[in-house]
mmCIF file of C-alpha atoms in Angstrom:
data_model
loop_
_atom_site.group_PDB
_atom_site.id
_atom_site.type_symbol
_atom_site.label_atom_id
_atom_site.label_comp_id
_atom_site.label_asym_id
_atom_site.label_seq_id
_atom_site.Cartn_x
_atom_site.Cartn_y
_atom_site.Cartn_z
ATOM 1 C CA UNK D 1 -7.045 -11.380 16.051
ATOM 2 C CA UNK D 2 -6.611 -7.704 16.665
ATOM 3 C CA UNK D 3 -3.804 -6.768 19.445
ATOM 4 C CA UNK D 4 -5.480 -3.447 20.453
ATOM 5 C CA UNK D 5 -8.153 -4.245 23.781
ATOM 6 C CA UNK D 6 -11.135 -2.850 21.802
ATOM 7 C CA UNK D 7 -14.149 -0.137 21.155
ATOM 8 C CA UNK D 8 -15.569 1.046 24.720
ATOM 9 C CA UNK D 9 -18.617 3.674 25.366
ATOM 10 C CA UNK D 10 -17.166 6.700 26.375
ATOM 11 C CA UNK D 11 -18.554 8.291 29.416
ATOM 12 C CA UNK D 12 -16.917 11.466 30.250
ATOM 13 C CA UNK D 13 -17.839 13.256 27.332
ATOM 14 C CA UNK D 14 -18.092 16.651 28.612
ATOM 15 C CA UNK D 15 -14.186 16.724 30.254
ATOM 16 C CA UNK D 16 -13.418 15.909 25.964
ATOM 17 C CA UNK D 17 -15.673 18.361 24.807
ATOM 18 C CA UNK D 18 -14.106 20.735 27.355
ATOM 19 C CA UNK D 19 -10.826 20.214 25.364
ATOM 20 C CA UNK D 20 -12.206 20.201 21.899
ATOM 21 C CA UNK D 21 -13.965 23.576 22.860
ATOM 22 C CA UNK D 22 -10.639 24.858 24.018
ATOM 23 C CA UNK D 23 -9.129 23.872 20.629
ATOM 24 C CA UNK D 24 -12.133 25.439 18.961
ATOM 25 C CA UNK D 25 -11.169 28.604 20.632
ATOM 26 C CA UNK D 26 -7.646 28.837 19.955
ATOM 27 C CA UNK D 27 -8.051 28.228 15.942
ATOM 28 C CA UNK D 28 -10.782 31.066 15.828
ATOM 29 C CA UNK D 29 -8.247 33.640 17.807
ATOM 30 C CA UNK D 30 -5.140 32.138 16.403
ATOM 31 C CA UNK D 31 -3.766 31.231 19.692
ATOM 32 C CA UNK D 32 -2.373 28.615 19.646
ATOM 33 C CA UNK D 33 0.465 28.052 21.875
ATOM 34 C CA UNK D 34 -2.688 28.321 24.728
ATOM 35 C CA UNK D 35 -3.738 24.961 23.828
ATOM 36 C CA UNK D 36 -0.060 23.323 23.610
ATOM 37 C CA UNK D 37 -0.546 21.738 26.900
ATOM 38 C CA UNK D 38 -3.590 19.800 25.651
ATOM 39 C CA UNK D 39 -1.155 17.497 23.028
ATOM 40 C CA UNK D 40 1.521 15.158 23.695
ATOM 41 C CA UNK D 41 4.717 16.341 21.827
ATOM 42 C CA UNK D 42 4.023 14.133 18.823
ATOM 43 C CA UNK D 43 0.400 15.750 18.502
ATOM 44 C CA UNK D 44 1.080 19.516 18.936
ATOM 45 C CA UNK D 45 3.624 18.428 16.162
ATOM 46 C CA UNK D 46 1.166 17.060 13.634
ATOM 47 C CA UNK D 47 -1.684 19.890 14.919
ATOM 48 C CA UNK D 48 0.862 22.766 13.615
ATOM 49 C CA UNK D 49 1.618 21.121 10.192
ATOM 50 C CA UNK D 50 -2.539 21.413 9.807
ATOM 51 C CA UNK D 51 -3.191 24.649 10.691
ATOM 52 C CA UNK D 52 -0.380 25.753 8.657
ATOM 53 C CA UNK D 53 -1.672 23.646 5.812
ATOM 54 C CA UNK D 54 -3.140 26.534 4.316
ATOM 55 C CA UNK D 55 -5.051 29.244 5.973
ATOM 56 C CA UNK D 56 -7.046 27.197 7.958
ATOM 57 C CA UNK D 57 -10.557 28.729 9.374
ATOM 58 C CA UNK D 58 -13.572 26.967 11.074
ATOM 59 C CA UNK D 59 -16.485 26.325 9.179
ATOM 60 C CA UNK D 60 -19.559 25.242 10.000
ATOM 61 C CA UNK D 61 -20.951 23.892 13.403
ATOM 62 C CA UNK D 62 -18.984 20.970 15.237
ATOM 63 C CA UNK D 63 -21.016 17.892 16.179
ATOM 64 C CA UNK D 64 -18.709 15.944 17.789
ATOM 65 C CA UNK D 65 -18.839 11.751 17.947
ATOM 66 C CA UNK D 66 -16.256 9.936 20.707
ATOM 67 C CA UNK D 67 -15.325 5.990 20.532
ATOM 68 C CA UNK D 68 -13.334 4.267 22.786
ATOM 69 C CA UNK D 69 -10.683 2.593 20.785
ATOM 70 C CA UNK D 70 -8.511 0.216 22.794
ATOM 71 C CA UNK D 71 -6.872 2.726 25.933
ATOM 72 C CA UNK D 72 -7.446 5.495 23.288
ATOM 73 C CA UNK D 73 -10.592 8.169 22.646
ATOM 74 C CA UNK D 74 -11.247 9.119 18.870
ATOM 75 C CA UNK D 75 -13.203 12.165 18.217
ATOM 76 C CA UNK D 76 -14.885 13.115 14.909
ATOM 77 C CA UNK D 77 -16.341 16.192 13.638
ATOM 78 C CA UNK D 78 -14.417 18.990 13.669
ATOM 79 C CA UNK D 79 -15.393 21.323 10.291
ATOM 80 C CA UNK D 80 -12.551 23.370 9.485
ATOM 81 C CA UNK D 81 -12.330 25.176 5.707
ATOM 82 C CA UNK D 82 -8.673 25.548 3.875
ATOM 83 C CA UNK D 83 -7.525 28.113 1.617
ATOM 84 C CA UNK D 84 -4.376 29.262 -0.478
ATOM 85 C CA UNK D 85 -2.699 32.402 -1.488
ATOM 86 C CA UNK D 86 -1.477 30.970 -4.539
ATOM 87 C CA UNK D 87 -4.084 29.217 -5.648
ATOM 88 C CA UNK D 88 -7.932 29.470 -5.900
ATOM 89 C CA UNK D 89 -9.091 26.209 -4.682
ATOM 90 C CA UNK D 90 -11.000 25.263 -1.491
ATOM 91 C CA UNK D 91 -10.669 22.522 0.440
ATOM 92 C CA UNK D 92 -13.364 21.205 3.772
ATOM 93 C CA UNK D 93 -12.255 18.759 5.898
ATOM 94 C CA UNK D 94 -13.550 17.627 9.340
ATOM 95 C CA UNK D 95 -10.950 16.951 10.973
ATOM 96 C CA UNK D 96 -9.850 13.868 13.877
ATOM 97 C CA UNK D 97 -8.898 14.304 17.226
ATOM 98 C CA UNK D 98 -6.539 11.406 19.131
ATOM 99 C CA UNK D 99 -6.603 11.191 22.837
ATOM 100 C CA UNK D 100 -3.776 8.814 24.058
ATOM 101 C CA UNK D 101 -4.522 7.048 27.839
ATOM 102 C CA UNK D 102 -3.787 10.212 29.829
ATOM 103 C CA UNK D 103 -6.141 12.507 27.954
ATOM 104 C CA UNK D 104 -3.263 14.074 25.525
ATOM 105 C CA UNK D 105 -4.184 14.656 22.022
ATOM 106 C CA UNK D 106 -1.731 12.403 20.053
ATOM 107 C CA UNK D 107 -2.537 12.216 16.678
ATOM 108 C CA UNK D 108 -4.396 14.727 14.549
ATOM 109 C CA UNK D 109 -6.032 13.774 10.663
ATOM 110 C CA UNK D 110 -8.368 14.551 7.984
ATOM 111 C CA UNK D 111 -11.267 12.732 7.954
ATOM 112 C CA UNK D 112 -12.940 10.863 5.219
ATOM 113 C CA UNK D 113 -15.780 12.351 4.268
ATOM 114 C CA UNK D 114 -19.733 10.772 4.316
ATOM 115 C CA UNK D 115 -19.453 8.571 1.452
ATOM 116 C CA UNK D 116 -16.061 6.856 2.617
ATOM 117 C CA UNK D 117 -17.485 6.596 6.241
ATOM 118 C CA UNK D 118 -20.699 4.936 5.219
ATOM 119 C CA UNK D 119 -18.308 2.789 2.969
ATOM 120 C CA UNK D 120 -16.791 1.155 5.492
ATOM 121 C CA UNK D 121 -19.237 1.381 8.559
ATOM 122 C CA UNK D 122 -22.023 -0.546 7.117
ATOM 123 C CA UNK D 123 -19.944 -3.353 6.721
ATOM 124 C CA UNK D 124 -21.876 -5.260 9.350
ATOM 125 C CA UNK D 125 -19.835 -8.466 9.219
ATOM 126 C CA UNK D 126 -17.198 -7.264 10.381
ATOM 127 C CA UNK D 127 -16.163 -6.451 14.132
ATOM 128 C CA UNK D 128 -16.589 -2.714 14.915
ATOM 129 C CA UNK D 129 -12.714 -2.426 15.692
ATOM 130 C CA UNK D 130 -11.887 -3.535 12.077
ATOM 131 C CA UNK D 131 -13.736 -1.003 10.939
ATOM 132 C CA UNK D 132 -12.793 1.587 12.916
ATOM 133 C CA UNK D 133 -9.007 1.049 12.543
ATOM 134 C CA UNK D 134 -9.840 0.497 8.271
ATOM 135 C CA UNK D 135 -10.716 4.292 8.827
ATOM 136 C CA UNK D 136 -8.098 5.481 11.112
ATOM 137 C CA UNK D 137 -5.414 4.045 8.574
ATOM 138 C CA UNK D 138 -7.541 5.648 5.322
ATOM 139 C CA UNK D 139 -7.975 8.523 7.718
ATOM 140 C CA UNK D 140 -3.875 8.678 7.964
ATOM 141 C CA UNK D 141 -2.659 8.063 4.786
ATOM 142 C CA UNK D 142 -4.794 10.473 3.459
ATOM 143 C CA UNK D 143 -3.352 13.217 5.806
ATOM 144 C CA UNK D 144 0.352 11.716 5.237
ATOM 145 C CA UNK D 145 -0.256 13.469 2.035
ATOM 146 C CA UNK D 146 -1.921 16.761 2.440
ATOM 147 C CA UNK D 147 0.651 17.382 5.094
ATOM 148 C CA UNK D 148 3.847 15.907 3.016
ATOM 149 C CA UNK D 149 4.257 13.393 6.005
ATOM 150 C CA UNK D 150 6.946 11.017 3.911
ATOM 151 C CA UNK D 151 8.474 9.756 7.326
ATOM 152 C CA UNK D 152 4.844 8.164 8.224
ATOM 153 C CA UNK D 153 4.432 7.204 4.404
ATOM 154 C CA UNK D 154 8.737 5.640 4.719
ATOM 155 C CA UNK D 155 6.866 3.603 8.017
ATOM 156 C CA UNK D 156 3.582 2.261 5.991
ATOM 157 C CA UNK D 157 5.178 0.231 3.301
ATOM 158 C CA UNK D 158 6.212 -2.637 3.423
ATOM 159 C CA UNK D 159 9.980 -2.484 2.824
ATOM 160 C CA UNK D 160 9.438 -5.352 0.156
ATOM 161 C CA UNK D 161 6.273 -3.682 -0.769
ATOM 162 C CA UNK D 162 4.479 -4.145 -5.064
ATOM 163 C CA UNK D 163 3.586 -0.513 -5.725
ATOM 164 C CA UNK D 164 2.063 -0.444 -9.755
ATOM 165 C CA UNK D 165 1.418 3.068 -11.619
ATOM 166 C CA UNK D 166 -0.790 2.489 -14.683
ATOM 167 C CA UNK D 167 -0.490 5.810 -17.507
ATOM 168 C CA UNK D 168 -2.616 5.859 -20.208
ATOM 169 C CA UNK D 169 -1.330 6.287 -23.779
ATOM 170 C CA UNK D 170 -3.623 7.571 -26.640
ATOM 171 C CA UNK D 171 -2.512 6.038 -30.024
ATOM 172 C CA UNK D 172 -3.794 7.433 -33.219
ATOM 173 C CA UNK D 173 -4.555 4.609 -35.766
ATOM 174 C CA UNK D 174 -5.531 4.970 -39.746
ATOM 175 C CA UNK D 175 -8.505 3.838 -40.851
ATOM 176 C CA UNK D 176 -9.502 2.438 -44.126
ATOM 177 C CA UNK D 177 -11.444 5.848 -45.079
ATOM 178 C CA UNK D 178 -8.717 8.276 -43.909
ATOM 179 C CA UNK D 179 -10.305 8.441 -40.840
ATOM 180 C CA UNK D 180 -8.044 8.844 -37.549
ATOM 181 C CA UNK D 181 -9.169 7.710 -33.714
ATOM 182 C CA UNK D 182 -7.487 7.613 -30.740
ATOM 183 C CA UNK D 183 -7.246 4.263 -29.472
ATOM 184 C CA UNK D 184 -6.636 4.262 -25.705
ATOM 185 C CA UNK D 185 -4.271 1.672 -24.055
ATOM 186 C CA UNK D 186 -2.720 1.225 -21.047
ATOM 187 C CA UNK D 187 1.657 0.660 -19.553
ATOM 188 C CA UNK D 188 2.342 -0.429 -16.345
ATOM 189 C CA UNK D 189 4.948 0.588 -14.349
ATOM 190 C CA UNK D 190 6.188 -1.359 -11.864
ATOM 191 C CA UNK D 191 8.290 1.032 -8.856
ATOM 192 C CA UNK D 192 10.446 -0.298 -5.304
ATOM 193 C CA UNK D 193 9.093 1.589 -2.299
ATOM 194 C CA UNK D 194 12.724 3.483 -2.524
ATOM 195 C CA UNK D 195 11.807 4.902 -6.159
ATOM 196 C CA UNK D 196 8.469 5.270 -4.847
ATOM 197 C CA UNK D 197 9.166 7.369 -2.112
ATOM 198 C CA UNK D 198 11.909 9.234 -4.324
ATOM 199 C CA UNK D 199 9.551 10.482 -6.573
ATOM 200 C CA UNK D 200 6.970 11.454 -3.749
ATOM 201 C CA UNK D 201 9.751 13.316 -2.368
ATOM 202 C CA UNK D 202 10.201 15.645 -5.737
ATOM 203 C CA UNK D 203 6.531 15.708 -6.097
ATOM 204 C CA UNK D 204 5.902 16.912 -2.448
ATOM 205 C CA UNK D 205 8.685 19.936 -2.638
ATOM 206 C CA UNK D 206 7.529 21.124 -5.874
ATOM 207 C CA UNK D 207 3.624 21.059 -5.314
ATOM 208 C CA UNK D 208 1.781 24.292 -2.850
ATOM 209 C CA UNK D 209 -0.354 21.842 -1.636
ATOM 210 C CA UNK D 210 -1.904 18.172 -2.282
ATOM 211 C CA UNK D 211 -5.470 17.191 -1.189
ATOM 212 C CA UNK D 212 -6.608 13.967 -1.866
ATOM 213 C CA UNK D 213 -10.320 12.200 -1.702
ATOM 214 C CA UNK D 214 -12.052 9.347 -1.667
ATOM 215 C CA UNK D 215 -15.242 8.093 -2.641
ATOM 216 C CA UNK D 216 -17.029 4.842 -3.387
ATOM 217 C CA UNK D 217 -15.059 1.736 -1.259
ATOM 218 C CA UNK D 218 -15.373 -1.089 -1.585
ATOM 219 C CA UNK D 219 -13.616 -3.066 1.039
ATOM 220 C CA UNK D 220 -12.888 -6.702 1.398
ATOM 221 C CA UNK D 221 -11.322 -9.019 4.486
ATOM 222 C CA UNK D 222 -8.852 -11.617 2.679
ATOM 223 C CA UNK D 223 -8.247 -15.096 3.669
ATOM 224 C CA UNK D 224 -5.395 -16.082 5.460
ATOM 225 C CA UNK D 225 -2.897 -13.934 7.643
ATOM 226 C CA UNK D 226 -5.375 -12.811 10.162
ATOM 227 C CA UNK D 227 -6.075 -8.973 9.461
ATOM 228 C CA UNK D 228 -5.313 -8.272 5.937
ATOM 229 C CA UNK D 229 -7.636 -5.901 3.631
ATOM 230 C CA UNK D 230 -8.076 -5.360 0.665
ATOM 231 C CA UNK D 231 -9.401 -1.342 -0.462
ATOM 232 C CA UNK D 232 -10.348 -0.077 -3.921
ATOM 233 C CA UNK D 233 -10.879 2.979 -4.066
ATOM 234 C CA UNK D 234 -12.153 5.856 -6.462
ATOM 235 C CA UNK D 235 -9.605 8.868 -5.317
ATOM 236 C CA UNK D 236 -8.978 12.446 -6.777
ATOM 237 C CA UNK D 237 -5.989 13.809 -6.653
ATOM 238 C CA UNK D 238 -5.466 17.789 -6.406
ATOM 239 C CA UNK D 239 -2.765 19.831 -5.440
ATOM 240 C CA UNK D 240 -1.207 23.048 -6.846
ATOM 241 C CA UNK D 241 -0.185 22.628 -10.762
ATOM 242 C CA UNK D 242 -1.933 18.649 -11.039
ATOM 243 C CA UNK D 243 -4.826 16.747 -10.715
ATOM 244 C CA UNK D 244 -6.322 13.826 -11.693
ATOM 245 C CA UNK D 245 -9.336 11.395 -10.798
ATOM 246 C CA UNK D 246 -8.325 7.645 -10.398
ATOM 247 C CA UNK D 247 -8.563 4.406 -8.654
ATOM 248 C CA UNK D 248 -5.986 2.999 -5.982
ATOM 249 C CA UNK D 249 -5.833 -0.469 -4.701
ATOM 250 C CA UNK D 250 -4.177 -1.153 -1.107
ATOM 251 C CA UNK D 251 -3.279 -4.106 0.293
ATOM 252 C CA UNK D 252 -3.013 -3.645 4.394
ATOM 253 C CA UNK D 253 -1.988 -5.542 6.839
ATOM 254 C CA UNK D 254 -3.674 -4.218 10.124
ATOM 255 C CA UNK D 255 -2.824 -7.638 12.555
ATOM 256 C CA UNK D 256 -0.875 -4.734 14.637
ATOM 257 C CA UNK D 257 -3.365 -1.884 14.146
ATOM 258 C CA UNK D 258 -0.954 0.536 15.851
ATOM 259 C CA UNK D 259 1.310 0.269 12.941
ATOM 260 C CA UNK D 260 -0.466 -0.568 9.839
ATOM 261 C CA UNK D 261 1.929 -2.020 6.909
ATOM 262 C CA UNK D 262 1.073 -1.639 2.896
ATOM 263 C CA UNK D 263 1.418 -4.943 1.170
ATOM 264 C CA UNK D 264 0.412 -3.565 -2.339
ATOM 265 C CA UNK D 265 -0.326 -0.250 -3.790
ATOM 266 C CA UNK D 266 -1.568 0.564 -7.381
ATOM 267 C CA UNK D 267 -3.120 3.264 -9.248
ATOM 268 C CA UNK D 268 -4.782 3.446 -12.493
ATOM 269 C CA UNK D 269 -6.319 6.578 -14.075
ATOM 270 C CA UNK D 270 -9.643 4.145 -15.409
ATOM 271 C CA UNK D 271 -10.612 0.671 -15.705
ATOM 272 C CA UNK D 272 -8.327 -1.107 -18.050
ATOM 273 C CA UNK D 273 -10.520 -2.670 -21.120
ATOM 274 C CA UNK D 274 -8.741 -6.067 -20.656
ATOM 275 C CA UNK D 275 -9.442 -6.681 -17.127
ATOM 276 C CA UNK D 276 -11.130 -3.873 -15.341
ATOM 277 C CA UNK D 277 -9.626 -2.445 -11.864
ATOM 278 C CA UNK D 278 -6.815 -3.835 -10.224
ATOM 279 C CA UNK D 279 -7.617 -5.593 -6.842
ATOM 280 C CA UNK D 280 -6.839 -8.262 -4.494
ATOM 281 C CA UNK D 281 -6.927 -11.522 -6.921
ATOM 282 C CA UNK D 282 -4.154 -10.368 -8.962
ATOM 283 C CA UNK D 283 -1.394 -10.668 -6.490
#
């Protein structure tokens, strides 16, 4: 069972609205120092990194939703647009704010997107707390790549995590009639946590930006061990010099939703012709 006390309605919404209005005004005028007192030191550090993620602008009209999560309050629904000097690509993100028990903003993250959120929220046989914990985890995971937060990723991966990355290899086959056809084969490499993070550090240094988007979530709760979830998710990965689409699988321990632990991470470019998508039953 979860250690957090659960979800509750937020009664004093107008107080949080006032804080969010101050933040949107600070973003609009670029007077960020005017709202520093609304954040904890950790929250302020993340907010500054997020604002520095390209050129940040407000986009559209905010539609805030609030939920009480343990002794915290989550605010979702601030739409923002991010652009980059050396690249024409733009990203639209709905930004999420986490308030602590003292009503200070303790964390800021990019939202999952409507489809990914819907896939999790429609799991009606799970507790609402489980669904919100999963959304928080995936938002923080996605944001860590965008903000190149190697410390978060170091903390969230189990020291003995299983990390597998699949690559597509094309071979030319000689046919009897002289026609050569491409044949897809796949090669899978297993990495230690240390090897994987070393590669990420290099990637983070070499790219102006990274942005990942999730769609088509398939999340199941795994037997034994309490709150262990298998997340199979389609991922679009964008960076300043590279992009791909593939299938991500994460096995995550959410017994303590404040400290999620990734036990397994796999990625493959598409369904393997022999066994399809890697999932929880491969481990």
